PDB file of C-alpha atoms in Angstrom:
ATOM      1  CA  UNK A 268      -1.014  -1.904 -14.563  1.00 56.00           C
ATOM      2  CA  UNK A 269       0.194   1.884 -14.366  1.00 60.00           C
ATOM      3  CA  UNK A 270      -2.110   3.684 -12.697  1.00 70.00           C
ATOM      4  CA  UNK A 271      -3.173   6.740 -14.756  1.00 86.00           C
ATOM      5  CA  UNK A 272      -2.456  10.429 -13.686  1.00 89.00           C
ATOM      6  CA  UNK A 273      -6.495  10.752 -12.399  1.00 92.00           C
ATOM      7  CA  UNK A 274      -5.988   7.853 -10.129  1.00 92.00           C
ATOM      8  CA  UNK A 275      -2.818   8.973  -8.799  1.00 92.00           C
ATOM      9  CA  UNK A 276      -4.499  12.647  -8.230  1.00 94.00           C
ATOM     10  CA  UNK A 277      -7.478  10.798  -6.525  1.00 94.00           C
ATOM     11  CA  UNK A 278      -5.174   8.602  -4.193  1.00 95.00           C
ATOM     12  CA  UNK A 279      -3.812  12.151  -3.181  1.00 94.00           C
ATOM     13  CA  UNK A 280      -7.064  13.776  -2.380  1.00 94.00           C
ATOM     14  CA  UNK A 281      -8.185  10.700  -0.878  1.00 93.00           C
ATOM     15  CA  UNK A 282      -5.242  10.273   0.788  1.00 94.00           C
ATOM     16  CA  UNK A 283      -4.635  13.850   2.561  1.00 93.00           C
ATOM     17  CA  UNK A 284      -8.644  13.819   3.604  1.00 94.00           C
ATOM     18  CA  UNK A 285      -7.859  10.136   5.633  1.00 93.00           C
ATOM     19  CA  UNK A 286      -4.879  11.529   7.234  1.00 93.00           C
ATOM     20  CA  UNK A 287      -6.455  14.606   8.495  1.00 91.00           C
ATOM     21  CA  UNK A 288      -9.483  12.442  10.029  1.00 92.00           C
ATOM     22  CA  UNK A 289      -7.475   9.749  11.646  1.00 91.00           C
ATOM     23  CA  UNK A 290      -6.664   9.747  14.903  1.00 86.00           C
ATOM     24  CA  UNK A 291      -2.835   7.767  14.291  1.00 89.00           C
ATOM     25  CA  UNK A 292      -0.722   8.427  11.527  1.00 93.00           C
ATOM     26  CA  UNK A 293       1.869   5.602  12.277  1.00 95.00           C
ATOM     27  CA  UNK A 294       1.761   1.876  12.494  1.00 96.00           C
ATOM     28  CA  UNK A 295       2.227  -1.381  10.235  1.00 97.00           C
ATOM     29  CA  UNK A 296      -0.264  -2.836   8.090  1.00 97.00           C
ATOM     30  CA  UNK A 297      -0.788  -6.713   6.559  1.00 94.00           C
ATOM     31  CA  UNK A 298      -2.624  -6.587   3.807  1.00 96.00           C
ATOM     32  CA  UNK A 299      -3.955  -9.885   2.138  1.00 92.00           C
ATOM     33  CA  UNK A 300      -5.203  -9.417  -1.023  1.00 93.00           C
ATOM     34  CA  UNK A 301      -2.765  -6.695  -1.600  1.00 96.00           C
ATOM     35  CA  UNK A 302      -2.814  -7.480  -5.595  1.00 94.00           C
ATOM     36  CA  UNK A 303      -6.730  -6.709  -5.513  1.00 94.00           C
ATOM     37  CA  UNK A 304      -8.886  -3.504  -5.375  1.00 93.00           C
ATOM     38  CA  UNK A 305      -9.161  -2.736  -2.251  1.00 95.00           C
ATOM     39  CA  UNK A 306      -6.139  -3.967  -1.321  1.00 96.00           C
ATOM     40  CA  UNK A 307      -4.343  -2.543  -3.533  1.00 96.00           C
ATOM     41  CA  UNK A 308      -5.900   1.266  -3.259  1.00 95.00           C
ATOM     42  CA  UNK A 309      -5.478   0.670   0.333  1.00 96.00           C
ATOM     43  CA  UNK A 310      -1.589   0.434  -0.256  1.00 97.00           C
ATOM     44  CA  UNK A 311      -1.215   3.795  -2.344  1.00 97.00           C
ATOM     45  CA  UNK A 312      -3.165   5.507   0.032  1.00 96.00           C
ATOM     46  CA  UNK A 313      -0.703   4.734   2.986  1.00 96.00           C
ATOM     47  CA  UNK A 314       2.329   5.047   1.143  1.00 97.00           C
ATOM     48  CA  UNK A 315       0.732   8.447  -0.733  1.00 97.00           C
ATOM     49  CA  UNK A 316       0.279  10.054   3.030  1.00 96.00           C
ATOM     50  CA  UNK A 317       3.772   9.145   3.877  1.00 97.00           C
ATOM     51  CA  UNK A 318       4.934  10.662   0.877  1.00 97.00           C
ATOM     52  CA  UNK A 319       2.965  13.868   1.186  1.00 95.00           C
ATOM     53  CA  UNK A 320       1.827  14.284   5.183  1.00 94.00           C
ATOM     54  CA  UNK A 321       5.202  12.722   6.654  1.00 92.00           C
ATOM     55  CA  UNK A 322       2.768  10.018   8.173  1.00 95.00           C
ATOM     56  CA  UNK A 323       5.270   6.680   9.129  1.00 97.00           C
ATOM     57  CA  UNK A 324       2.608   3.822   8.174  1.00 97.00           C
ATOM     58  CA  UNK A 325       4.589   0.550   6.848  1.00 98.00           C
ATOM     59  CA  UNK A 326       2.296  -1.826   4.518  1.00 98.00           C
ATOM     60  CA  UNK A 327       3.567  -5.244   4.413  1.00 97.00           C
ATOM     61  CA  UNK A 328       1.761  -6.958   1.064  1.00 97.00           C
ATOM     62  CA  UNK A 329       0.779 -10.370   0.943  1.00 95.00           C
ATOM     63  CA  UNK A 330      -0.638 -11.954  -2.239  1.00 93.00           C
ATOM     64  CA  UNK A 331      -0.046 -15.301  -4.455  1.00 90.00           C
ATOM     65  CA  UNK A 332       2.087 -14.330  -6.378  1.00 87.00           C
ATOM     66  CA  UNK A 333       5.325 -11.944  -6.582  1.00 90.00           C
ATOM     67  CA  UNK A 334       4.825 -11.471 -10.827  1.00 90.00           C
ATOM     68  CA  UNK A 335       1.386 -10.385 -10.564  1.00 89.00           C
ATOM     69  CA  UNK A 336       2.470  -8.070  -7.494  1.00 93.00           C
ATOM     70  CA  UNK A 337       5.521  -6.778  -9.335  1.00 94.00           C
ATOM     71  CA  UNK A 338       2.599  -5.505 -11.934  1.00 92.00           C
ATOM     72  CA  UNK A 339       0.744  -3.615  -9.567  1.00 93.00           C
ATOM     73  CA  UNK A 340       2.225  -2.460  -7.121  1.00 96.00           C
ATOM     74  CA  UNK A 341       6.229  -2.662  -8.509  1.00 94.00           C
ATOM     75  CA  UNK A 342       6.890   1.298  -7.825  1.00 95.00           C
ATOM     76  CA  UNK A 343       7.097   0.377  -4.079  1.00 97.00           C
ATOM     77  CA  UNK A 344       9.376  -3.407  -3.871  1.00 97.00           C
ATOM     78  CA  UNK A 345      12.313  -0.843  -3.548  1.00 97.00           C
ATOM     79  CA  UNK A 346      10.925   1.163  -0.561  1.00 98.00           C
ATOM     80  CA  UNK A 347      11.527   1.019   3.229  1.00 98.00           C
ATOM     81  CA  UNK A 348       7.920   1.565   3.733  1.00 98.00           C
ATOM     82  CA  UNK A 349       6.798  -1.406   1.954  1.00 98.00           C
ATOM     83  CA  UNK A 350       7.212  -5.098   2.282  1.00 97.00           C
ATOM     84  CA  UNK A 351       6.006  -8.077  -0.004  1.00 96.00           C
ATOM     85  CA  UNK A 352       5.300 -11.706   0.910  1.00 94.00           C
ATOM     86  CA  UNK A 353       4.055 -13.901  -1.601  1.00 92.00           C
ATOM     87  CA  UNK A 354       1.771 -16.512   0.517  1.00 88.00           C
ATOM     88  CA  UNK A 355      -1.559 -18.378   0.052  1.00 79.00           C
ATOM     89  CA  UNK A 356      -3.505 -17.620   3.471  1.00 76.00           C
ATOM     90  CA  UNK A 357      -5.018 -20.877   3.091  1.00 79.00           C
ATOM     91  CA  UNK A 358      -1.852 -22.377   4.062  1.00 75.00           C
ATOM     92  CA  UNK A 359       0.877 -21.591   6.950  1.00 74.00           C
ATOM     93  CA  UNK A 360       1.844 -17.530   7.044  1.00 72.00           C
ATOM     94  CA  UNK A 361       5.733 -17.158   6.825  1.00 73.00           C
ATOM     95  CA  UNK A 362       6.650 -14.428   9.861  1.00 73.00           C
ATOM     96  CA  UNK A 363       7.356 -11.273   9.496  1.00 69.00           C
TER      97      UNK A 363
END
């Protein structure tokens, strides 16, 4: 899925309103379920305020399966910001 130009303006709104009402703006998140909604939106939002309020959050993705990642949330597999695991949290978590 590419997210349309009204999401991507949203995540930017949404994104500059978090940082200016949080009290950190650096630190490493696991996300499971990083292929679903809230997962997912989650992810652009911390990546979008590095991008545009020089926060230094790291998202570390964990989901099933790399494909299904690779369609959602592709843009970032080349970033230093972002790390993926594929991993089923119903069985043993590979370290970080």
């Amino acid at each position: 899925m590419i997210p349309s130009n009204d999401y991507r303006q949203c995540i930017s709104e949404c994104a500059l309103d978090i940082y200016h009402n949080i009290g950190f703006h650096k630190g490493t998140f696991l996300v499971s379920g990083a292929t679903g909604l809230i997962g997912s939106v989650f992810i652009d939002c911390l990546l979008k305020m590095n991008d545009i309020c020089a926060a230094n959050f790291k998202a570390i993705a964990m989901s099933k399966g790399k494909e299904h990642a690779m369609d959602r949330l592709g843009e970032y597999f080349d970033r230093p910001d972002f790390q993926f695991i594929a991993c089923d949290v119903n069985g043993a978590i590979p370290q970080v």
